[in-house]
C-alpha cells in the first residue's frame, strides 16, 4: 500500500512536496538551489567507537529522497541506536530539513545521519546551511486524566513500577522520553540475585543472606536505611521471581561478585539468544513486560518521545500530575493520584555533576538521564540522600575516543595504551603521583589522571617499539578493535601523537611549568613529582567512564519520597537511580558487590508499584 504525504515546505519560498512511499518512490518537489540528481555515498562518525556509519543518500528533483545504510557499527553497542535508524531518515525526508530534532536517547546517531544528508547536499552542488528550514512545533495541549499511577521514565525501574502497579489493580500511564522502552537497563548485563526460586537458579549456591546483609550494613556504616537494605537482600529473590513469573523476564547463568571472592554466584544475566558489547540484547523483555501490564486494564497506556519536565501541583502544593512535551511540541498534562519518578539519575546534567561530584567524568550512559526526576522530587518538597556519592565507574579510556578514520584501529589501540598502561608515571590532577592504593576508579581525584612520558621515552618507542608493559593496556569493553604490538619500531608514532593532541587525548609541554598549566596543578608539586627534570613531556589523559550517578531522592521503604523532616510525600515515589543513594554512602564507591543497581530497579520498582497501587485502593 502506498502512503501519500503532502507537506508544505518553506525554504526560500513555499514549495509543495509529494512523497510516495512504495515500490516506485516518486517525488515532485524542488529544494533550495539546483541539486544534481544522484545517489551519494557519504559517511559520518556515530555513537559506536568501532567505526563509522556509511550511507547512500539519494537526491531527486531538488529533494532529499532516500537514505540507505550500507555499513554501520552502531549495532555493536546494541539496540540504543536503532530508533535513530528507524525514525530519523524518514523524518528528515518528510521535513526536507536538517533542522529535524534528533531522536531522544539516540542523539549521536541522529546527528551522524543528519551529517550524511548534509554531505550529500554539498556533494550534489548545494549548500547544506540553507537546509535548516525551521520546523514548526505544535502548540496544543492534550489533557489525560483519571490515572491512579503515572510513571516518569520507562527504563528498568519505571517498567517494574508500571508492571507492579498495573498488576495490583492500578490504572497506569508511562512517560518515556526515548523512542524505545528499557532505558539504560536495556544495556546492562543483569541484576544481583539472592535466594531466587526460579528454575534457572535451581542449582545456585547463593551467598548467605545474613552475611550479605551484615556486609552491606557495615559498608554503609549506619542502620538508618536498614529496612531498605533488608528488602534488597532478603526479598530480592522473591521480587525478581515475581517479575519472572508474571511478566516473562528471563535470566541465565550466575556471575561472581566484583569484590568478595567467596560470593561466587551473586548476579545474573538477562537471557537472550543475541548479545552486543554491552551485554545480552533485552529490549524485547522490557517490551514484553510492558505489553502484559498494559493489557491488564484498557486505560493503561504509555507514550514514547514524551519528555516530562515538571510536576503539576494544586494550590496546596500537593502533586496531582505531570507536565510533559511530545517531540512534535504538543504539551501533555497528565493527571493521576500518584507519581513514580524513575528517570535514571543525573549523569546527563552538567550543572548537577559539577555541583555534586568531584568533576565531570566521561560516560557510556544515556545523557537523557539529566536529573529531571530528582529535581521534580525536590520541587515537591522532597529531600535528597547521599546525592554526592561518586558515580558508578568501571571503565577507563582516553577522554575523546576517535570514532572516525583519522587513525587506524591499531593506531587507536596505541593511543589508548599510552593512557591505560599500568607501569608508567601516573600523575593526579594535583601534580602528585597517583596514589597506588586506589582500587576503585571512582576514588581517583577528579576521576582522571595523566600518564606522563618524556621526549626521550617517545624517541625510544619510535625507534625500538613499546615495552612489554604496554601489552595488556586495553580498555574494558571500550577497546576499538585494534591490537598493540610491543618491541616493533613505531614509525607512525608522530602521526599518532599529532592526532592524539588534536583530540585532546595527549598534551605536549616543553617545560614543567607548561605541563603544570595544562594539568592545572601547582608547578612546584609537579616539579617535585617529576624530579625537576626539564625536557619535553607528553601527558596522556586517562579518563573514567561512568555508568550512572548513584545518589538521589531520600525515600522510605515504600519508596515514598521523604521531606527534610522525614515525613513521606504520600503520593510521590522515587526508584532506580533516582533514589539509589539509600543503599549507599557518600565517600565510598557504589556498593561494589556486582549487579546491585539493576537489582535495585526490581526491588524499588516492586515496592513503589505495589505501594502506589495500595494507596489508591485505600
Ligand atoms: C553500559 C552499562 C552497563 C551497565 N550494566 C549494569 C549491570 O550489568 N548491572 C547493574 O546492576 N547495573 C548496570 N548498569 C547501571 C544501570 O544504570 C542501572 O542498572 C539501571 O539501568 C538503572 O535503572 P533506572 O531505571 O534507574 O534507569 P534507566 O533504565 O536508564 O531508566 C531511566 C529512564 O528514564 C527515561 N527518562 C529520563 N528522563 C526522562 C524525562 N524527563 N521524561 C521521560 N523519561 C525520562 C530514560 O530515557 C530511561 O528510559 C550499567 C550501566 C551502563 C551504562
XYZ file of C-alpha atoms and ligand atoms in Angstrom:
671
model
C 0.000 0.000 0.000
C 1.219 3.469 -0.817
C 1.191 6.314 1.656
C 0.823 9.778 0.210
C 2.011 12.755 2.200
C 1.571 16.324 1.160
C 3.855 18.604 3.050
C 4.098 22.348 2.890
C 7.722 23.313 2.825
C 9.102 26.718 3.377
C 12.644 27.163 2.156
C 13.332 30.494 0.489
C 9.855 30.101 -0.948
C 6.915 27.869 -0.072
C 7.039 24.622 -2.015
C 4.914 21.520 -2.061
C 6.398 18.075 -1.891
C 4.557 14.869 -2.570
C 6.301 11.809 -1.209
C 5.066 8.405 -2.201
C 6.415 5.593 -0.064
C 6.159 2.401 -2.041
C 7.948 0.327 -4.583
C 8.468 3.153 -7.013
C 9.117 6.171 -4.820
C 8.305 9.318 -6.788
C 8.813 12.950 -5.896
C 7.534 16.179 -7.266
C 9.440 18.735 -5.309
C 12.161 21.297 -5.560
C 14.594 22.048 -2.784
C 16.822 25.018 -2.166
C 19.092 25.687 -5.134
C 19.737 23.326 -8.022
C 20.932 19.984 -6.788
C 22.237 17.373 -9.179
C 20.136 14.221 -9.036
C 22.046 11.200 -7.873
C 22.895 8.794 -5.113
C 25.789 9.980 -2.988
C 27.937 7.740 -0.788
C 28.709 9.522 2.460
C 29.927 8.656 5.951
C 29.878 10.108 9.441
C 31.048 9.114 12.886
C 28.153 7.984 15.083
C 27.991 6.676 18.661
C 29.909 3.465 18.164
C 33.606 3.572 18.966
C 34.177 0.742 16.460
C 33.550 2.520 13.186
C 31.535 4.998 11.190
C 28.132 4.992 9.520
C 28.278 4.683 5.712
C 25.164 5.530 3.731
C 23.867 6.178 0.235
C 21.718 9.293 0.124
C 19.565 9.850 -2.951
C 18.690 13.320 -4.140
C 15.994 13.682 -6.763
C 14.204 16.725 -8.137
C 15.930 19.011 -5.636
C 14.650 16.963 -2.730
C 16.115 14.548 -0.229
C 14.603 11.313 -1.439
C 16.180 8.261 0.134
C 18.675 7.083 2.753
C 20.182 3.606 2.758
C 22.723 2.479 5.347
C 25.458 0.500 3.608
C 27.632 -0.147 6.663
C 27.244 0.698 10.317
C 28.837 -0.204 13.627
C 26.161 1.240 15.895
C 24.662 -2.187 16.485
C 27.977 -3.120 18.136
C 26.624 -1.331 21.188
C 23.202 -2.895 20.868
C 19.758 -1.565 20.415
C 20.283 2.013 21.533
C 20.806 3.470 18.058
C 18.007 1.579 16.315
C 15.285 4.215 16.849
C 17.526 6.760 15.095
C 17.834 4.487 12.045
C 14.088 3.768 12.157
C 12.891 7.351 12.513
C 15.495 9.961 11.640
C 15.907 9.490 7.855
C 12.130 9.282 7.403
C 11.599 12.496 9.381
C 14.370 14.417 7.596
C 12.909 13.374 4.248
C 9.403 14.235 5.365
C 10.504 17.649 6.675
C 13.074 18.258 3.904
C 15.002 19.973 6.672
C 18.189 19.349 8.632
C 16.527 21.199 11.474
C 14.737 17.947 12.315
C 15.184 17.165 16.016
C 17.484 14.294 16.973
C 15.735 11.193 18.284
C 15.813 11.362 22.069
C 18.167 8.765 23.525
C 19.936 8.263 20.175
C 21.225 11.786 19.643
C 24.711 10.977 18.415
C 23.493 8.506 15.788
C 20.791 11.001 14.763
C 23.402 13.725 14.293
C 25.528 11.384 12.181
C 22.519 10.649 9.948
C 21.930 14.374 9.656
C 25.577 14.885 8.712
C 25.209 12.239 5.978
C 22.291 14.171 4.455
C 24.270 17.423 4.721
C 27.255 15.898 2.946
C 25.010 14.603 0.158
C 23.519 18.075 -0.331
C 27.015 19.531 -0.650
C 28.094 16.729 -2.997
C 25.059 17.488 -5.160
C 26.215 21.080 -5.503
C 24.028 22.561 -2.771
C 24.706 24.480 0.399
C 23.715 22.398 3.437
C 23.436 25.505 5.609
C 20.366 26.504 3.576
C 18.572 23.288 4.525
C 17.753 24.223 8.089
C 14.166 25.256 7.482
C 12.609 25.775 10.893
C 10.195 23.027 11.775
C 7.041 24.380 13.185
C 6.166 22.858 16.527
C 2.632 22.165 17.599
C 1.253 24.411 20.293
C -1.790 22.497 21.509
C -2.168 20.936 24.925
C -3.600 17.478 25.497
C -5.068 16.579 28.876
C -5.147 12.991 30.086
C -6.705 12.296 33.434
C -8.059 9.707 35.788
C -4.909 7.634 36.218
C -4.091 6.002 39.515
C -0.362 5.967 38.851
C 1.868 7.945 36.489
C 5.368 6.592 35.901
C 8.011 9.076 34.739
C 10.737 7.208 32.846
C 10.102 3.776 31.349
C 13.546 2.254 31.847
C 14.176 -0.631 34.226
C 12.811 0.740 37.485
C 9.944 2.573 35.775
C 8.839 -0.559 33.946
C 8.971 -2.659 37.136
C 6.886 0.020 38.878
C 4.433 0.162 35.969
C 4.037 -3.634 35.930
C 3.651 -3.992 39.702
C 1.142 -1.130 39.905
C -0.919 -2.473 36.989
C -0.882 -5.984 38.426
C -2.122 -4.644 41.764
C -5.141 -3.039 40.142
C -3.981 0.478 39.339
C -4.579 2.245 36.055
C -1.152 3.335 34.859
C 0.336 5.815 32.409
C 4.040 5.716 31.482
C 6.067 8.648 30.148
C 9.283 7.899 28.261
C 11.494 10.459 26.563
C 13.319 7.950 24.335
C 11.852 6.392 21.232
C 12.135 2.951 22.850
C 11.486 1.293 26.191
C 14.100 -0.027 28.597
C 16.388 2.945 29.218
C 19.893 2.222 30.383
C 18.611 -1.018 31.882
C 18.438 -2.404 28.348
C 22.238 -2.064 28.088
C 23.115 -3.904 31.278
C 24.326 -7.427 31.905
C 21.925 -8.118 34.725
C 20.905 -7.861 38.389
C 22.285 -9.219 41.640
C 20.032 -12.119 42.617
C 19.733 -13.790 46.003
C 17.516 -16.671 47.015
C 15.533 -16.877 43.783
C 13.397 -19.995 43.458
C 13.180 -19.707 39.672
C 14.035 -22.769 37.602
C 17.091 -21.012 36.117
C 18.670 -20.874 39.577
C 17.712 -24.266 40.964
C 21.363 -25.286 41.431
C 22.605 -21.870 42.514
C 24.879 -21.515 45.528
C 23.757 -18.028 46.555
C 25.815 -16.285 49.236
C 24.464 -16.454 52.765
C 21.901 -13.650 53.108
C 22.843 -12.789 56.695
C 26.427 -12.326 55.556
C 25.413 -10.122 52.616
C 23.170 -8.046 54.876
C 25.792 -7.503 57.583
C 28.498 -6.764 54.980
C 26.193 -4.163 53.454
C 25.287 -2.520 56.763
C 28.983 -2.423 57.731
C 29.820 -0.902 54.351
C 27.370 1.990 54.674
C 28.282 2.312 58.354
C 24.742 3.030 59.503
C 21.403 1.357 60.163
C 19.498 4.436 59.039
C 18.255 2.664 55.898
C 18.444 -0.866 57.303
C 14.816 -1.605 56.380
C 15.559 -0.833 52.732
C 18.800 -2.818 52.703
C 16.856 -5.671 54.300
C 14.466 -5.616 51.309
C 17.417 -5.564 48.894
C 18.864 -8.701 50.466
C 16.131 -10.885 51.951
C 13.365 -10.104 49.430
C 15.479 -9.663 46.304
C 14.748 -13.202 45.087
C 11.041 -13.010 45.827
C 10.626 -9.730 43.928
C 12.699 -10.757 40.922
C 10.809 -14.069 40.811
C 7.571 -12.048 40.780
C 8.688 -10.359 37.555
C 9.914 -13.662 36.125
C 6.586 -15.373 36.882
C 4.196 -12.586 35.939
C 5.968 -10.526 33.295
C 8.099 -13.067 31.475
C 11.582 -11.881 32.486
C 14.250 -14.476 31.781
C 17.750 -14.825 33.164
C 20.540 -17.347 32.714
C 23.811 -18.047 34.448
C 25.464 -16.640 37.540
C 28.432 -14.327 37.930
C 30.738 -13.876 40.913
C 30.998 -10.689 42.950
C 33.443 -7.994 41.797
C 34.715 -7.541 45.292
C 34.049 -10.515 47.531
C 35.703 -13.631 46.162
C 33.623 -16.078 48.256
C 30.380 -14.806 46.706
C 30.860 -16.862 43.578
C 27.255 -16.841 42.355
C 25.873 -13.410 43.079
C 24.426 -11.860 39.980
C 22.895 -12.989 36.748
C 22.473 -12.102 33.068
C 19.329 -11.349 31.126
C 18.719 -14.366 28.928
C 18.900 -13.685 25.242
C 19.946 -15.505 22.103
C 21.810 -12.456 20.886
C 24.147 -10.056 22.593
C 26.196 -6.959 21.941
C 29.263 -5.491 23.575
C 27.121 -4.042 26.399
C 25.526 -7.398 27.241
C 22.597 -9.538 26.152
C 20.012 -7.862 23.892
C 16.994 -7.434 26.100
C 14.739 -4.622 24.950
C 12.310 -7.357 23.864
C 11.997 -8.441 27.518
C 11.030 -4.919 28.599
C 8.649 -4.513 25.624
C 7.028 -7.819 26.517
C 6.589 -6.924 30.202
C 5.016 -3.562 29.369
C 2.662 -5.200 26.860
C 1.489 -7.621 29.566
C 0.961 -4.809 32.074
C -0.742 -2.530 29.564
C -3.220 -5.268 28.698
C -4.291 -5.537 32.361
C -6.585 -2.539 32.040
C -7.799 -0.864 28.864
C -6.992 2.546 30.319
C -3.339 1.661 30.802
C -1.093 3.374 28.321
C 2.342 4.894 27.785
C 3.969 7.219 25.311
C 7.461 7.292 23.842
C 9.252 10.520 22.845
C 7.321 12.256 25.593
C 9.591 14.213 27.935
C 8.386 15.007 31.429
C 9.574 18.352 32.702
C 7.621 19.197 35.832
C 5.136 18.015 38.382
C 1.697 19.565 38.360
C 0.685 20.653 41.848
C -2.549 22.017 43.222
C -2.875 25.189 45.262
C -1.818 23.471 48.456
C 1.315 22.085 46.842
C 0.074 18.511 46.507
C 1.231 16.558 43.479
C -1.671 15.947 41.077
C 0.047 15.131 37.813
C 2.925 15.555 35.396
C 3.556 18.023 32.603
C 5.366 16.645 29.561
C 6.179 17.632 25.985
C 5.914 15.352 22.946
C 8.639 15.521 20.307
C 6.335 17.434 17.946
C 5.816 20.178 20.557
C 2.418 19.059 21.839
C 2.148 19.641 25.562
C 0.642 16.996 27.793
C -0.955 17.463 31.184
C -1.400 14.050 32.713
C -3.321 13.816 35.954
C -3.172 10.970 38.437
C -3.245 10.027 42.091
C 0.407 9.024 42.409
C 3.616 9.751 40.546
C 6.647 7.442 40.438
C 9.917 9.123 39.459
C 12.209 6.775 37.524
C 14.394 8.895 35.262
C 17.765 7.207 35.857
C 19.736 9.765 37.893
C 21.645 12.875 36.811
C 24.743 11.892 34.812
C 23.455 13.974 31.858
C 23.117 17.180 33.881
C 26.395 19.148 33.702
C 25.381 21.589 36.440
C 24.454 18.858 38.904
C 27.573 16.867 38.054
C 29.676 19.992 38.653
C 27.920 20.726 41.926
C 27.806 17.281 43.489
C 30.632 15.245 42.014
C 34.385 15.637 42.095
C 34.496 16.593 38.471
C 32.995 15.579 35.196
C 33.556 12.047 34.003
C 33.018 10.703 30.559
C 30.033 8.415 30.320
C 28.770 5.454 28.367
C 25.313 6.170 29.755
C 22.240 7.940 28.393
C 22.597 11.666 28.908
C 18.795 11.922 28.814
C 19.081 10.995 32.481
C 19.594 14.613 33.415
C 18.225 14.771 36.937
C 14.647 15.555 35.929
C 13.174 13.024 38.354
C 15.343 14.165 41.246
C 14.545 17.819 40.566
C 10.827 17.045 40.318
C 11.056 15.380 43.714
C 12.843 18.403 45.153
C 10.224 20.735 43.637
C 7.549 18.890 45.634
C 9.464 19.378 48.893
C 11.443 16.146 48.718
C 14.861 15.783 50.300
C 17.874 14.131 48.742
C 20.001 11.378 50.243
C 23.719 10.939 49.603
C 23.404 12.924 46.391
C 27.175 13.371 46.186
C 28.123 9.684 46.043
C 30.714 9.120 43.337
C 29.218 7.788 40.132
C 29.441 4.120 39.105
C 32.733 3.768 37.286
C 34.137 0.520 35.906
C 35.988 1.711 32.789
C 38.982 3.851 31.829
C 39.864 5.171 28.362
C 41.168 8.313 26.711
C 38.559 11.059 27.151
C 37.845 11.605 23.460
C 37.680 8.303 21.643
C 38.317 8.816 17.952
C 35.273 7.449 16.178
C 36.277 8.421 12.643
C 39.105 7.176 10.422
C 41.747 9.700 11.489
C 43.647 6.719 12.924
C 43.538 3.015 12.089
C 42.243 0.642 14.788
C 45.827 -0.379 15.657
C 46.874 3.255 15.935
C 43.871 3.930 18.173
C 44.974 0.983 20.346
C 48.453 2.514 20.713
C 46.984 5.909 21.561
C 44.731 4.347 24.219
C 47.614 2.275 25.579
C 49.538 5.453 26.396
C 46.694 6.301 28.806
C 45.877 2.799 30.063
C 49.330 1.319 30.683
C 49.959 0.222 34.266
C 53.625 0.786 34.972
C 54.439 4.271 33.771
C 54.480 7.626 35.561
C 50.895 8.412 36.643
C 50.200 11.892 37.896
C 46.979 13.026 39.504
C 45.232 16.341 38.905
C 47.213 17.844 41.806
C 50.515 17.099 40.119
C 51.324 14.328 42.615
C 51.996 10.654 41.972
C 48.653 8.877 41.665
C 48.085 7.037 44.939
C 48.864 3.377 44.135
C 46.489 2.313 46.942
C 43.455 3.449 44.910
C 41.486 0.352 43.948
C 38.207 1.900 42.765
C 38.237 4.181 39.759
C 35.691 6.443 41.436
C 38.344 7.242 44.086
C 40.703 8.802 41.514
C 40.839 12.556 42.273
C 38.748 14.353 39.648
C 38.099 10.928 38.052
C 41.100 11.144 35.744
C 44.879 11.195 35.772
C 47.751 11.681 33.357
C 50.414 9.223 32.271
C 53.493 11.322 31.625
C 56.292 10.480 29.196
C 59.486 12.315 28.322
C 60.612 13.069 24.793
C 63.411 10.546 25.346
C 60.875 7.798 26.075
C 58.861 8.683 23.000
C 62.012 8.614 20.872
C 62.793 5.149 22.216
C 59.256 3.873 21.465
C 59.624 5.183 17.939
C 62.983 3.500 17.389
C 62.518 0.264 19.357
C 58.789 -0.107 19.934
C 56.617 -0.176 23.005
C 57.925 -2.057 26.021
C 56.276 -5.227 27.356
C 54.252 -3.380 29.987
C 52.061 -1.959 27.203
C 50.958 -5.445 26.127
C 47.895 -5.561 28.393
C 46.984 -1.872 28.161
C 43.467 -2.345 26.819
C 40.184 -0.789 27.910
C 37.447 -2.931 29.434
C 34.972 -3.160 26.513
C 35.880 0.298 25.160
C 38.693 -1.137 23.023
C 38.379 -0.104 19.406
C 39.276 -3.350 17.677
C 42.986 -2.746 17.165
C 45.904 -4.559 18.761
C 49.182 -3.439 20.275
C 52.472 -4.814 19.140
C 55.375 -4.455 21.537
C 59.024 -4.466 20.571
C 58.470 -3.308 16.985
C 59.538 0.217 15.938
C 56.601 2.653 15.959
C 57.358 4.521 12.783
C 53.964 6.215 12.776
C 54.288 7.437 16.368
C 54.461 11.126 15.374
C 51.212 10.792 13.416
C 49.526 9.026 16.365
C 50.654 11.725 18.786
C 49.557 14.503 16.404
C 46.038 13.068 16.219
C 46.082 12.400 19.955
C 46.851 16.072 20.525
C 44.218 17.216 18.025
C 41.557 15.384 20.065
C 42.953 16.466 23.459
C 43.888 12.954 24.486
C 47.601 13.791 24.536
C 49.138 17.060 25.690
C 52.654 18.171 24.818
C 54.607 20.560 27.050
C 58.114 21.900 26.607
C 58.629 22.562 30.307
C 57.325 21.559 33.721
C 55.671 24.976 34.004
C 53.797 24.400 30.758
C 52.724 20.914 31.839
C 51.543 22.257 35.205
C 49.438 24.843 33.377
C 47.890 22.126 31.190
C 47.087 19.890 34.174
C 46.015 22.900 36.210
C 48.213 21.944 39.169
C 50.861 23.575 41.299
C 54.149 23.830 39.396
C 56.299 23.141 42.450
C 54.323 19.999 43.295
C 54.632 18.739 39.730
C 58.324 19.574 39.588
C 58.907 17.544 42.728
C 56.962 14.604 41.269
C 58.992 14.758 38.053
C 62.297 15.080 39.908
C 62.777 18.587 38.498
C 63.850 17.283 35.070
C 63.272 19.865 32.361
C 62.526 18.263 28.996
C 59.637 17.945 26.584
C 56.777 15.990 28.147
C 53.761 14.167 26.722
C 50.805 13.636 29.051
C 48.186 11.046 28.066
C 44.828 11.736 29.715
C 43.264 8.643 31.298
C 39.584 9.267 31.945
C 36.896 7.436 33.920
C 33.707 6.478 32.109
C 30.638 6.434 34.377
C 27.613 4.135 34.094
C 25.295 6.340 36.101
C 25.045 8.548 39.146
C 24.064 6.888 42.413
C 22.752 9.490 44.879
C 19.190 10.701 44.571
C 15.987 11.356 46.437
C 15.508 10.312 50.031
C 12.877 7.582 50.212
C 11.410 5.276 52.829
C 10.895 1.546 52.494
C 7.724 2.103 50.416
C 9.826 4.259 48.052
C 7.835 7.321 49.129
C 9.911 10.454 48.700
C 10.717 11.933 52.108
C 10.725 15.573 53.120
C 13.639 17.087 55.067
C 11.708 16.374 58.293
C 11.470 12.696 57.371
C 7.739 12.652 56.637
C 6.679 10.951 53.416
C 5.085 12.725 50.473
C 2.278 10.198 50.318
C 1.729 10.054 46.569
C 5.273 10.633 45.268
C 7.823 7.845 44.813
C 11.453 7.637 43.726
C 13.007 4.485 42.225
C 16.120 3.244 40.394
C 18.989 5.694 40.095
C 16.635 8.463 41.208
C 16.841 7.028 44.752
C 19.792 4.633 44.853
C 21.631 6.748 47.412
C 19.615 4.978 50.110
C 21.616 1.785 49.501
C 24.970 3.553 49.527
C 27.125 6.041 51.376
C 28.991 9.179 50.376
C 32.761 8.810 50.425
C 32.686 5.183 49.277
C 32.188 3.712 45.801
C 28.761 2.435 44.808
C 28.189 -0.885 46.643
C 30.769 -2.975 44.850
C 29.161 -6.403 45.069
C 28.053 -6.536 41.410
C 24.646 -6.055 39.747
C 23.214 -4.088 42.647
C 21.944 -1.115 40.586
C 19.994 -3.394 38.327
C 18.689 -5.381 41.329
C 17.511 -2.060 42.780
C 15.338 -1.486 39.685
C 13.422 -4.681 40.538
C 13.291 -4.130 44.298
C 12.472 -0.413 44.246
C 10.077 -0.857 41.301
C 8.193 -3.642 43.065
C 7.928 -1.659 46.291
C 6.865 1.606 44.617
C 4.389 -0.032 42.237
C 2.670 -2.063 44.942
C 2.636 0.840 47.429
C 1.223 3.269 44.879
C -1.480 0.781 43.874
C -2.325 0.044 47.517
C -2.583 3.719 48.428
C -5.210 4.453 45.767
C -7.133 1.331 46.816
C -7.497 2.604 50.417
C 26.734 0.165 29.787
C 26.116 -0.020 31.119
C 26.057 -1.287 31.680
C 25.514 -1.461 32.937
N 25.461 -2.724 33.435
C 24.938 -2.940 34.649
C 24.804 -4.268 35.157
O 25.124 -5.239 34.490
N 24.268 -4.426 36.391
C 23.876 -3.351 37.151
O 23.443 -3.550 38.267
N 23.946 -2.090 36.674
C 24.449 -1.861 35.451
N 24.483 -0.581 34.934
C 23.907 0.510 35.722
C 22.484 0.902 35.262
O 22.492 2.297 35.063
C 21.412 0.534 36.243
O 21.490 -0.847 36.471
C 19.947 0.742 35.827
O 19.824 0.671 34.435
C 19.295 1.939 36.298
O 17.890 1.787 36.090
P 16.948 3.057 36.087
O 15.577 2.587 35.918
O 17.266 3.934 37.215
O 17.428 3.853 34.785
P 17.088 3.561 33.254
O 16.893 2.130 33.000
O 18.083 4.287 32.445
O 15.667 4.264 33.091
C 15.504 5.652 33.156
C 14.519 6.036 32.062
O 14.052 7.347 32.256
C 13.942 7.979 30.991
N 13.905 9.417 31.206
C 14.907 10.215 31.649
N 14.470 11.484 31.736
C 13.171 11.487 31.346
C 12.175 12.501 31.234
N 12.441 13.761 31.564
N 10.940 12.169 30.798
C 10.660 10.887 30.456
N 11.573 9.874 30.540
C 12.801 10.180 31.001
C 15.167 7.455 30.259
O 15.052 7.633 28.891
C 15.163 5.993 30.672
O 14.380 5.202 29.823
C 25.025 -0.353 33.672
C 25.064 0.917 33.107
C 25.605 1.083 31.843
C 25.656 2.459 31.251
